[in-house]
Amino acid sequence: MTTTAPRQESRATTPPLPPARGPLSAAVIASLRDSTAPLPDAGAVTAADPYGDDAQLALYLLYELHYQGFAGVAEDREWDVELLRLRGRLEDRFLARLRAEAPSRPSAADAIDALLIEPVADEDAGVSHWLQSAGGLRELREYAALRSLYHLKEADPHAWVLPRLYGRAKAAMVAVEFDEFGAGHAEDVHARLFADLMADLGLDTAYGRWLDAAPAEALATVNVMSLFGLHRSLRGALVGHFAAVEITSSPGSRRLARAMRRTGAGPAAERFYDEHVEADAVHEQVVRHEVIAPLLAAEPRLEADVVFGVEATGLLEDRLGAVLLDAWRAGRSALRTPLPEGGGRAR
Amino acid sequence: MRNTPERPRRVVVERDGPVLVEGPVTVLGDDGVPVTSHRFVVAVCTCRRSRTYPWCDTSHRRKSKKPQSEGDGPADLCPGADEDGAARKGERS
Ligand code: FES
Ligand SMILES: [Fe+2]
Ligand SMILES: [Fe+2]
């Protein structure tokens, strides 16, 4: 093992704007470059597939103004009313599609109980099962590159729910977020642990570096968090989403930790997932008993949205999983642009 | 979540799951070796199936033959099914 100089923080730089994927994203990019450029009207938004590359990238770019922004784009465009109007239209379409497709469940307990049953080992059971048994470094690197869109800002979208909670639900949500943010230690911030994993896999850790490589299905899994996080009216869905992530993370992380060990990805790559096996076994319990239970006791009418948050998360993860497994089983890259060759600490 | 003399430490016993204890916690193993977790809440495994024993890793969950997303009727449940008991050794972090 070689020791390397301390890496630069991945968010020390602001990424360049990526290439467009259609007329909506092209117009957003043009407007971000020049605020006088015209933005698409309602008709153009309605004409686009809400799950498609163009609409998802347009939404992603607009949301990113609330996180890290883009090089050369004035920071106050975050609150540009014209951009917000377009974002609202894109969100309406995305949300309507999710509400139409997310399965309904009689209660939040029902939706959560379904997540608490583990599928037995089977390559058909999902991406982490497949990576555990069949994934090579190539697939693990692709997986890390597209997950970096979220993990380099891990737990940030969920922090937006904090001012919308109070009492027990707030105290518990803050406690889990504190753990996600390293419990007071910068070197343990989960986003940092993920950057370390990327370095083990020989991936550039610069924030936004892999946005252009990520397919629409990957963008949607991140956009849904920003959507739920930025709207107080969707606080129930945000909490449901967070519960779904925390409940499914621990067993999934164990499978990914195993994949990292089997391929010799490196100690930081193993650590990220090992930490999530243990941390999320706790986070799951805290979110269920100390966030959802008191939230629904105080605001019972949010129950349908908690269910929606759980189910929309599963829906989008399944869509992404299908795309990844399709490509990998056929020996193809699952990214829009293949990764540069080489990399990987073990090579 | 700080433990102070004025407030007793809270322990929650999960039915068919871990015991949740306010951290930090030290558990003495059968071999007498202490292991410590500093997390704000620590989930101590009670089912003895955890690969990261004494900490819960959700191995206590019931298993189903079908993937979660395709529905999990009660008929699919096979409690205690162990996907890879043999792989437990040497996986502790
Ligand atoms: S109680 Fe959770 S793994 Fe044993
Ligand atoms: Fe995390
Ligand atoms: Fe977590």
CSV table of C-alpha atoms and ligand atoms in Angstrom, one decimal:
chain,number,residue,atom,x,y,z
A,1,MET,CA,0.0,0.0,0.0
A,2,THR,CA,1.4,3.4,-0.9
A,3,THR,CA,0.7,6.4,1.2
A,4,THR,CA,-0.5,9.4,-0.7
A,5,ALA,CA,-0.5,13.1,0.1
A,6,PRO,CA,-3.7,14.3,1.6
A,7,ARG,CA,-6.3,14.6,-1.1
A,8,GLN,CA,-8.0,17.8,-2.0
A,9,GLU,CA,-11.5,18.1,-0.5
A,10,SER,CA,-13.9,17.1,-3.4
A,11,ARG,CA,-16.0,20.2,-2.8
A,12,ALA,CA,-13.1,22.6,-2.9
A,13,THR,CA,-13.8,23.2,-6.5
A,14,THR,CA,-17.1,24.0,-8.3
A,15,PRO,CA,-17.8,21.9,-11.4
A,16,PRO,CA,-18.2,23.1,-14.9
A,17,LEU,CA,-21.6,23.0,-16.5
A,18,PRO,CA,-22.1,19.6,-18.2
A,19,PRO,CA,-23.2,19.1,-21.9
A,20,ALA,CA,-26.9,19.3,-22.5
A,21,ARG,CA,-29.1,16.2,-23.2
A,22,GLY,CA,-32.0,17.9,-25.0
A,23,PRO,CA,-33.8,21.3,-25.4
A,24,LEU,CA,-34.8,21.7,-21.7
A,25,SER,CA,-31.3,21.1,-20.3
A,26,ALA,CA,-29.7,23.1,-23.2
A,27,ALA,CA,-32.0,26.1,-22.3
A,28,VAL,CA,-31.1,25.8,-18.6
A,29,ILE,CA,-27.4,25.7,-19.4
A,30,ALA,CA,-27.7,28.7,-21.7
A,31,SER,CA,-29.6,30.6,-19.0
A,32,LEU,CA,-27.0,29.8,-16.4
A,33,ARG,CA,-24.3,31.1,-18.8
A,34,ASP,CA,-26.3,34.2,-19.7
A,35,SER,CA,-29.3,35.2,-17.6
A,36,THR,CA,-31.0,37.0,-20.5
A,37,ALA,CA,-31.3,33.7,-22.5
A,38,PRO,CA,-34.9,32.5,-22.8
A,39,LEU,CA,-36.2,29.6,-20.7
A,40,PRO,CA,-38.6,26.9,-22.0
A,41,ASP,CA,-42.4,27.5,-21.5
A,42,ALA,CA,-44.9,25.2,-19.9
A,43,GLY,CA,-45.6,23.4,-23.2
A,44,ALA,CA,-42.0,22.4,-23.7
A,45,VAL,CA,-41.9,20.9,-20.2
A,46,THR,CA,-45.1,19.0,-20.7
A,47,ALA,CA,-43.8,17.6,-24.0
A,48,ALA,CA,-40.7,16.0,-22.3
A,49,ASP,CA,-40.6,12.6,-20.6
A,50,PRO,CA,-40.3,13.4,-16.9
A,51,TYR,CA,-38.0,10.4,-16.4
A,52,GLY,CA,-35.9,11.2,-19.5
A,53,ASP,CA,-32.4,12.4,-19.7
A,54,ASP,CA,-33.3,15.9,-20.8
A,55,ALA,CA,-35.9,16.7,-18.0
A,56,GLN,CA,-33.8,14.9,-15.3
A,57,LEU,CA,-30.7,16.8,-16.2
A,58,ALA,CA,-32.6,20.1,-16.3
A,59,LEU,CA,-33.9,19.4,-12.9
A,60,TYR,CA,-30.6,18.2,-11.6
A,61,LEU,CA,-28.9,21.5,-12.8
A,62,LEU,CA,-31.5,23.6,-11.1
A,63,TYR,CA,-31.3,21.7,-7.8
A,64,GLU,CA,-27.5,21.8,-7.9
A,65,LEU,CA,-27.7,25.6,-7.5
A,66,HIS,CA,-28.8,24.8,-3.9
A,67,TYR,CA,-25.7,22.7,-3.2
A,68,GLN,CA,-22.5,23.5,-4.9
A,69,GLY,CA,-23.4,25.5,-8.0
A,70,PHE,CA,-21.4,25.6,-11.2
A,71,ALA,CA,-18.2,27.4,-12.2
A,72,GLY,CA,-19.0,30.8,-13.8
A,73,VAL,CA,-22.6,30.8,-12.6
A,74,ALA,CA,-23.5,33.6,-10.2
A,75,GLU,CA,-24.4,32.1,-6.8
A,76,ASP,CA,-27.6,34.2,-6.5
A,77,ARG,CA,-29.1,32.5,-9.5
A,78,GLU,CA,-30.2,30.0,-6.8
A,79,TRP,CA,-33.2,32.3,-6.2
A,80,ASP,CA,-33.8,33.5,-9.7
A,81,VAL,CA,-37.6,33.5,-10.0
A,82,GLU,CA,-37.6,32.4,-13.6
A,83,LEU,CA,-35.4,29.4,-12.9
A,84,LEU,CA,-37.6,28.6,-9.9
A,85,ARG,CA,-40.7,28.8,-12.1
A,86,LEU,CA,-39.2,26.3,-14.5
A,87,ARG,CA,-38.0,24.1,-11.7
A,88,GLY,CA,-41.6,24.1,-10.3
A,89,ARG,CA,-43.0,22.9,-13.7
A,90,LEU,CA,-40.4,20.2,-14.0
A,91,GLU,CA,-41.1,19.1,-10.4
A,92,ASP,CA,-44.9,19.0,-11.0
A,93,ARG,CA,-44.4,16.6,-13.8
A,94,PHE,CA,-41.8,14.4,-12.0
A,95,LEU,CA,-44.0,14.3,-8.9
A,96,ALA,CA,-47.2,13.5,-10.8
A,97,ARG,CA,-45.5,10.6,-12.5
A,98,LEU,CA,-44.1,9.3,-9.2
A,99,ARG,CA,-47.5,9.6,-7.4
A,100,ALA,CA,-49.1,7.7,-10.3
A,101,GLU,CA,-46.6,4.9,-10.3
A,102,ALA,CA,-45.6,4.4,-6.6
A,103,PRO,CA,-47.6,1.5,-5.2
A,104,SER,CA,-50.0,2.4,-2.4
A,105,ARG,CA,-49.9,0.7,1.0
A,106,PRO,CA,-52.5,0.8,3.7
A,107,SER,CA,-50.1,2.3,6.3
A,108,ALA,CA,-46.6,3.4,6.9
A,109,ALA,CA,-46.0,0.4,9.1
A,110,ASP,CA,-47.0,-1.8,6.2
A,111,ALA,CA,-44.6,0.0,3.8
A,112,ILE,CA,-41.8,-0.3,6.3
A,113,ASP,CA,-42.5,-4.0,7.2
A,114,ALA,CA,-42.1,-4.9,3.6
A,115,LEU,CA,-38.6,-3.4,3.6
A,116,LEU,CA,-37.7,-5.3,6.8
A,117,ILE,CA,-37.9,-8.6,5.0
A,118,GLU,CA,-34.6,-9.5,3.3
A,119,PRO,CA,-34.5,-11.3,0.0
A,120,VAL,CA,-32.2,-14.3,0.2
A,121,ALA,CA,-29.0,-14.3,-1.8
A,122,ASP,CA,-29.9,-14.4,-5.5
A,123,GLU,CA,-28.4,-12.5,-8.4
A,124,ASP,CA,-31.9,-11.5,-9.5
A,125,ALA,CA,-32.6,-9.8,-6.2
A,126,GLY,CA,-30.8,-6.6,-7.0
A,127,VAL,CA,-27.7,-4.7,-7.8
A,128,SER,CA,-25.8,-5.3,-4.6
A,129,HIS,CA,-26.5,-9.0,-4.8
A,130,TRP,CA,-25.1,-9.1,-8.3
A,131,LEU,CA,-22.1,-7.0,-7.4
A,132,GLN,CA,-21.4,-9.2,-4.4
A,133,SER,CA,-21.3,-12.4,-6.4
A,134,ALA,CA,-20.4,-11.4,-10.0
A,135,GLY,CA,-19.2,-7.8,-10.0
A,136,GLY,CA,-15.6,-7.0,-11.0
A,137,LEU,CA,-13.6,-3.8,-10.5
A,138,ARG,CA,-15.0,-2.4,-13.7
A,139,GLU,CA,-18.6,-2.5,-12.5
A,140,LEU,CA,-17.7,-1.4,-9.0
A,141,ARG,CA,-16.0,1.7,-10.4
A,142,GLU,CA,-19.0,2.5,-12.5
A,143,TYR,CA,-21.2,2.0,-9.5
A,144,ALA,CA,-19.1,4.3,-7.4
A,145,ALA,CA,-18.9,6.9,-10.2
A,146,LEU,CA,-22.7,7.2,-10.5
A,147,ARG,CA,-23.4,6.9,-6.8
A,148,SER,CA,-20.9,9.8,-6.2
A,149,LEU,CA,-23.6,12.2,-7.4
A,150,TYR,CA,-25.3,11.5,-4.1
A,151,HIS,CA,-22.6,10.3,-1.8
A,152,LEU,CA,-20.3,13.4,-2.3
A,153,LYS,CA,-23.2,15.3,-0.8
A,154,GLU,CA,-24.4,12.5,1.4
A,155,ALA,CA,-27.2,13.4,3.9
A,156,ASP,CA,-27.3,17.0,2.7
A,157,PRO,CA,-30.8,16.9,1.1
A,158,HIS,CA,-32.1,15.4,4.3
A,159,ALA,CA,-30.7,18.3,6.4
A,160,TRP,CA,-33.4,20.5,4.7
A,161,VAL,CA,-36.1,18.7,6.7
A,162,LEU,CA,-34.7,19.7,10.1
A,163,PRO,CA,-36.4,23.1,10.4
A,164,ARG,CA,-39.7,21.4,9.4
A,165,LEU,CA,-39.5,19.0,12.3
A,166,TYR,CA,-39.8,19.6,16.0
A,167,GLY,CA,-39.6,17.7,19.3
A,168,ARG,CA,-38.6,14.1,19.3
A,169,ALA,CA,-38.6,13.7,15.6
A,170,LYS,CA,-36.2,16.7,15.2
A,171,ALA,CA,-33.9,15.5,18.0
A,172,ALA,CA,-33.6,12.1,16.5
A,173,MET,CA,-33.2,13.2,12.9
A,174,VAL,CA,-30.5,15.6,14.0
A,175,ALA,CA,-28.7,12.8,15.8
A,176,VAL,CA,-28.7,10.6,12.7
A,177,GLU,CA,-27.5,13.5,10.6
A,178,PHE,CA,-24.8,14.2,13.1
A,179,ASP,CA,-23.6,10.6,12.6
A,180,GLU,CA,-23.7,11.0,8.8
A,181,PHE,CA,-21.6,14.2,9.1
A,182,GLY,CA,-18.9,12.4,11.0
A,183,ALA,CA,-20.1,13.0,14.6
A,184,GLY,CA,-17.9,16.1,14.8
A,185,HIS,CA,-14.9,14.7,12.9
A,186,ALA,CA,-14.2,15.9,9.4
A,187,GLU,CA,-12.3,12.7,8.5
A,188,ASP,CA,-15.4,10.6,9.3
A,189,VAL,CA,-18.0,12.6,7.3
A,190,HIS,CA,-19.7,10.0,5.1
A,191,ALA,CA,-19.2,12.1,2.0
A,192,ARG,CA,-15.5,12.1,2.8
A,193,LEU,CA,-15.4,8.4,3.4
A,194,PHE,CA,-17.0,8.0,-0.1
A,195,ALA,CA,-14.3,10.3,-1.6
A,196,ASP,CA,-11.7,8.0,0.0
A,197,LEU,CA,-13.5,5.0,-1.6
A,198,MET,CA,-13.4,6.7,-5.0
A,199,ALA,CA,-9.7,7.3,-4.6
A,200,ASP,CA,-9.1,3.6,-3.8
A,201,LEU,CA,-11.0,2.8,-7.1
A,202,GLY,CA,-8.8,5.3,-9.0
A,203,LEU,CA,-11.8,7.6,-9.7
A,204,ASP,CA,-11.4,11.4,-9.8
A,205,THR,CA,-13.1,12.7,-6.6
A,206,ALA,CA,-13.9,16.2,-7.9
A,207,TYR,CA,-17.5,17.2,-7.1
A,208,GLY,CA,-19.7,16.9,-10.2
A,209,ARG,CA,-17.0,15.0,-12.2
A,210,TRP,CA,-19.3,12.1,-13.1
A,211,LEU,CA,-22.5,14.0,-13.7
A,212,ASP,CA,-22.3,13.7,-17.5
A,213,ALA,CA,-21.6,9.9,-17.2
A,214,ALA,CA,-24.7,9.2,-15.1
A,215,PRO,CA,-27.8,8.0,-16.9
A,216,ALA,CA,-31.2,9.6,-16.3
A,217,GLU,CA,-32.2,6.8,-13.9
A,218,ALA,CA,-29.3,7.7,-11.6
A,219,LEU,CA,-30.1,11.4,-11.8
A,220,ALA,CA,-33.7,10.6,-10.7
A,221,THR,CA,-32.6,8.9,-7.5
A,222,VAL,CA,-30.8,12.1,-6.5
A,223,ASN,CA,-33.4,14.5,-7.8
A,224,VAL,CA,-36.1,12.9,-5.7
A,225,MET,CA,-34.2,13.6,-2.5
A,226,SER,CA,-33.8,17.3,-3.5
A,227,LEU,CA,-37.4,17.5,-4.4
A,228,PHE,CA,-38.6,16.0,-1.1
A,229,GLY,CA,-35.9,18.0,0.9
A,230,LEU,CA,-36.6,21.4,-0.6
A,231,HIS,CA,-40.4,21.4,0.0
A,232,ARG,CA,-41.9,21.6,3.4
A,233,SER,CA,-45.1,20.2,2.0
A,234,LEU,CA,-43.2,17.0,1.2
A,235,ARG,CA,-41.6,16.5,4.6
A,236,GLY,CA,-43.5,13.3,5.2
A,237,ALA,CA,-42.1,12.0,1.9
A,238,LEU,CA,-38.6,13.1,2.8
A,239,VAL,CA,-38.8,11.1,6.1
A,240,GLY,CA,-40.2,8.1,4.2
A,241,HIS,CA,-37.4,8.3,1.7
A,242,PHE,CA,-34.8,8.5,4.5
A,243,ALA,CA,-36.3,5.5,6.2
A,244,ALA,CA,-36.2,3.5,3.0
A,245,VAL,CA,-32.6,4.4,2.5
A,246,GLU,CA,-31.5,3.6,6.0
A,247,ILE,CA,-33.5,0.3,6.3
A,248,THR,CA,-32.2,-1.1,3.0
A,249,SER,CA,-28.6,0.2,3.5
A,250,SER,CA,-27.2,-2.1,6.1
A,251,PRO,CA,-27.7,-5.5,4.3
A,252,GLY,CA,-26.9,-3.9,0.9
A,253,SER,CA,-23.7,-2.4,2.4
A,254,ARG,CA,-22.6,-5.7,3.7
A,255,ARG,CA,-22.9,-7.2,0.1
A,256,LEU,CA,-21.0,-4.2,-1.3
A,257,ALA,CA,-18.3,-4.5,1.4
A,258,ARG,CA,-17.9,-8.1,0.3
A,259,ALA,CA,-17.6,-7.1,-3.3
A,260,MET,CA,-14.9,-4.6,-2.4
A,261,ARG,CA,-13.0,-7.2,-0.5
A,262,ARG,CA,-13.3,-9.9,-3.2
A,263,THR,CA,-12.0,-7.5,-5.8
A,264,GLY,CA,-9.2,-6.1,-3.7
A,265,ALA,CA,-10.6,-2.6,-4.2
A,266,GLY,CA,-8.8,-1.2,-1.1
A,267,PRO,CA,-9.2,-0.5,2.6
A,268,ALA,CA,-11.1,2.8,2.2
A,269,ALA,CA,-13.5,1.2,-0.3
A,270,GLU,CA,-14.2,-1.5,2.3
A,271,ARG,CA,-14.5,1.0,5.1
A,272,PHE,CA,-17.2,3.0,3.5
A,273,TYR,CA,-19.5,0.0,3.3
A,274,ASP,CA,-18.4,-1.6,6.6
A,275,GLU,CA,-19.3,1.7,8.4
A,276,HIS,CA,-22.7,1.7,6.8
A,277,VAL,CA,-23.5,-1.9,7.8
A,278,GLU,CA,-23.1,-0.9,11.5
A,279,ALA,CA,-24.3,2.7,11.3
A,280,ASP,CA,-27.4,2.0,9.4
A,281,ALA,CA,-28.4,-0.9,11.6
A,282,VAL,CA,-28.7,1.9,14.2
A,283,HIS,CA,-30.1,4.7,11.9
A,284,GLU,CA,-32.9,2.4,10.8
A,285,GLN,CA,-34.1,1.9,14.4
A,286,VAL,CA,-33.8,5.5,15.2
A,287,VAL,CA,-35.7,6.7,12.1
A,288,ARG,CA,-38.5,4.2,12.6
A,289,HIS,CA,-39.1,4.7,16.3
A,290,GLU,CA,-37.8,8.2,17.0
A,291,VAL,CA,-38.5,10.1,13.7
A,292,ILE,CA,-41.5,8.5,12.0
A,293,ALA,CA,-43.5,7.4,15.1
A,294,PRO,CA,-43.5,10.9,16.7
A,295,LEU,CA,-43.9,12.7,13.4
A,296,LEU,CA,-47.1,10.7,12.6
A,297,ALA,CA,-48.3,11.0,16.2
A,298,ALA,CA,-48.1,14.8,15.8
A,299,GLU,CA,-49.2,15.0,12.2
A,300,PRO,CA,-51.2,11.8,11.3
A,301,ARG,CA,-52.2,13.2,7.9
A,302,LEU,CA,-48.6,12.9,6.8
A,303,GLU,CA,-48.9,9.1,6.8
A,304,ALA,CA,-49.8,8.8,3.1
A,305,ASP,CA,-46.7,10.9,2.2
A,306,VAL,CA,-44.4,8.8,4.4
A,307,VAL,CA,-45.7,5.7,2.4
A,308,PHE,CA,-45.2,7.7,-0.8
A,309,GLY,CA,-41.6,8.5,0.1
A,310,VAL,CA,-40.8,4.9,0.9
A,311,GLU,CA,-42.4,3.6,-2.3
A,312,ALA,CA,-41.1,6.3,-4.7
A,313,THR,CA,-37.6,5.5,-3.4
A,314,GLY,CA,-38.0,1.9,-4.2
A,315,LEU,CA,-39.5,2.6,-7.6
A,316,LEU,CA,-36.6,4.8,-8.7
A,317,GLU,CA,-34.0,2.4,-7.2
A,318,ASP,CA,-35.6,-0.5,-9.1
A,319,ARG,CA,-35.5,1.5,-12.4
A,320,LEU,CA,-31.8,2.3,-11.9
A,321,GLY,CA,-31.1,-1.3,-10.9
A,322,ALA,CA,-32.7,-2.6,-14.0
A,323,VAL,CA,-30.6,-0.4,-16.3
A,324,LEU,CA,-27.3,-1.3,-14.4
A,325,LEU,CA,-27.9,-5.0,-14.5
A,326,ASP,CA,-29.0,-5.0,-18.1
A,327,ALA,CA,-25.8,-3.4,-19.1
A,328,TRP,CA,-23.5,-5.3,-16.8
A,329,ARG,CA,-25.0,-8.7,-17.6
A,330,ALA,CA,-24.4,-8.0,-21.3
A,331,GLY,CA,-20.8,-7.0,-20.6
A,332,ARG,CA,-21.6,-3.3,-21.5
A,333,SER,CA,-20.8,-0.1,-19.6
A,334,ALA,CA,-23.8,1.2,-17.7
A,335,LEU,CA,-22.5,4.8,-18.0
A,336,ARG,CA,-23.3,7.3,-20.8
A,337,THR,CA,-19.6,7.7,-21.3
A,338,PRO,CA,-17.3,4.8,-20.3
A,339,LEU,CA,-14.7,5.5,-17.5
A,340,PRO,CA,-11.2,6.2,-18.4
A,341,GLU,CA,-9.1,3.0,-18.4
A,342,GLY,CA,-7.0,1.9,-15.5
A,343,GLY,CA,-7.3,3.3,-12.0
A,344,GLY,CA,-8.0,1.1,-9.0
A,345,ARG,CA,-5.6,0.9,-6.2
A,346,ALA,CA,-5.1,-2.8,-6.7
A,347,ARG,CA,-3.7,-2.4,-10.2
B,1,MET,CA,-27.9,12.0,24.1
B,2,ARG,CA,-25.1,12.7,26.6
B,3,ASN,CA,-25.1,10.4,29.6
B,4,THR,CA,-25.2,12.5,32.8
B,5,PRO,CA,-25.6,11.4,36.4
B,6,GLU,CA,-28.9,13.2,36.5
B,7,ARG,CA,-30.5,11.2,33.7
B,8,PRO,CA,-30.4,7.5,33.6
B,9,ARG,CA,-29.2,5.8,30.4
B,10,ARG,CA,-32.0,4.7,28.2
B,11,VAL,CA,-32.2,1.1,26.9
B,12,VAL,CA,-34.8,0.0,24.3
B,13,VAL,CA,-35.3,-3.7,23.8
B,14,GLU,CA,-36.5,-4.3,20.2
B,15,ARG,CA,-38.7,-7.3,19.8
B,16,ASP,CA,-36.9,-9.8,17.5
B,17,GLY,CA,-34.1,-7.3,17.1
B,18,PRO,CA,-31.2,-5.6,18.9
B,19,VAL,CA,-31.1,-3.9,22.3
B,20,LEU,CA,-30.6,-0.1,21.7
B,21,VAL,CA,-28.4,1.5,24.2
B,22,GLU,CA,-27.3,5.2,24.4
B,23,GLY,CA,-23.6,5.3,23.5
B,24,PRO,CA,-20.8,5.1,24.1
B,25,VAL,CA,-21.0,1.4,25.0
B,26,THR,CA,-18.4,-1.2,25.8
B,27,VAL,CA,-19.4,-4.9,25.4
B,28,LEU,CA,-17.3,-7.6,27.0
B,29,GLY,CA,-17.1,-10.6,24.6
B,30,ASP,CA,-17.2,-14.3,25.6
B,31,ASP,CA,-13.5,-14.2,25.2
B,32,GLY,CA,-13.3,-11.3,27.7
B,33,VAL,CA,-12.1,-8.9,25.1
B,34,PRO,CA,-13.9,-5.5,25.3
B,35,VAL,CA,-15.2,-3.8,22.2
B,36,THR,CA,-16.4,-0.2,22.3
B,37,SER,CA,-18.8,1.8,20.0
B,38,HIS,CA,-19.0,5.6,20.4
B,39,ARG,CA,-22.1,6.0,18.3
B,40,PHE,CA,-25.0,8.1,19.9
B,41,VAL,CA,-27.1,5.0,20.0
B,42,VAL,CA,-25.6,1.5,19.8
B,43,ALA,CA,-27.5,-1.5,18.6
B,44,VAL,CA,-26.3,-4.6,20.5
B,45,CYS,CA,-27.1,-7.9,18.7
B,46,THR,CA,-29.3,-10.3,20.6
B,47,CYS,CA,-29.9,-12.9,17.9
B,48,ARG,CA,-26.2,-13.9,17.7
B,49,ARG,CA,-26.4,-14.0,13.9
B,50,SER,CA,-24.6,-10.7,13.3
B,51,ARG,CA,-21.4,-10.9,11.3
B,52,THR,CA,-20.2,-7.8,13.2
B,53,TYR,CA,-21.2,-9.2,16.6
B,54,PRO,CA,-21.7,-7.7,19.2
B,55,TRP,CA,-23.2,-5.0,17.0
B,56,CYS,CA,-26.4,-5.6,15.1
B,57,ASP,CA,-26.0,-5.8,11.3
B,58,THR,CA,-29.7,-6.5,10.6
B,59,SER,CA,-29.0,-10.3,10.2
B,60,HIS,CA,-32.0,-10.8,12.6
B,61,ARG,CA,-34.4,-9.9,9.8
B,62,ARG,CA,-36.7,-12.4,8.3
B,63,LYS,CA,-35.8,-13.6,4.8
B,64,SER,CA,-37.9,-14.0,1.7
B,65,LYS,CA,-37.2,-15.9,-1.5
B,66,LYS,CA,-38.4,-13.1,-3.8
B,67,PRO,CA,-36.9,-9.7,-4.2
B,68,GLN,CA,-38.5,-7.1,-2.0
B,69,SER,CA,-39.8,-5.0,-4.8
B,70,GLU,CA,-41.9,-7.8,-6.2
B,71,GLY,CA,-43.9,-8.2,-3.0
B,72,ASP,CA,-43.3,-10.3,0.0
B,73,GLY,CA,-46.3,-12.5,0.8
B,74,PRO,CA,-46.2,-14.2,4.1
B,75,ALA,CA,-45.9,-17.5,2.3
B,76,ASP,CA,-42.4,-16.6,1.1
B,77,LEU,CA,-41.0,-16.2,4.6
B,78,CYS,CA,-38.4,-18.6,5.8
B,79,PRO,CA,-37.2,-17.2,9.1
B,80,GLY,CA,-33.6,-17.9,9.9
B,81,ALA,CA,-32.5,-18.6,6.4
B,82,ASP,CA,-28.8,-17.9,6.3
B,83,GLU,CA,-27.4,-16.9,3.0
B,84,ASP,CA,-23.8,-17.5,3.8
B,85,GLY,CA,-23.0,-18.6,7.4
B,86,ALA,CA,-19.7,-19.9,6.2
B,87,ALA,CA,-18.6,-16.4,5.1
B,88,ARG,CA,-18.9,-15.0,8.6
B,89,LYS,CA,-15.3,-15.5,9.8
B,90,GLY,CA,-12.8,-12.9,8.9
B,91,GLU,CA,-15.4,-10.3,7.9
B,92,ARG,CA,-15.3,-8.3,11.1
B,93,SER,CA,-14.2,-4.8,10.5
C,1,FES,S1,-30.0,-8.4,16.6
C,1,FES,FE1,-29.6,-7.5,14.7
C,1,FES,S2,-28.2,-8.9,13.9
C,1,FES,FE2,-28.6,-9.8,15.8
C,2,FE,FE,-24.2,7.5,5.6
C,3,FE,FE,-27.2,6.3,7.6
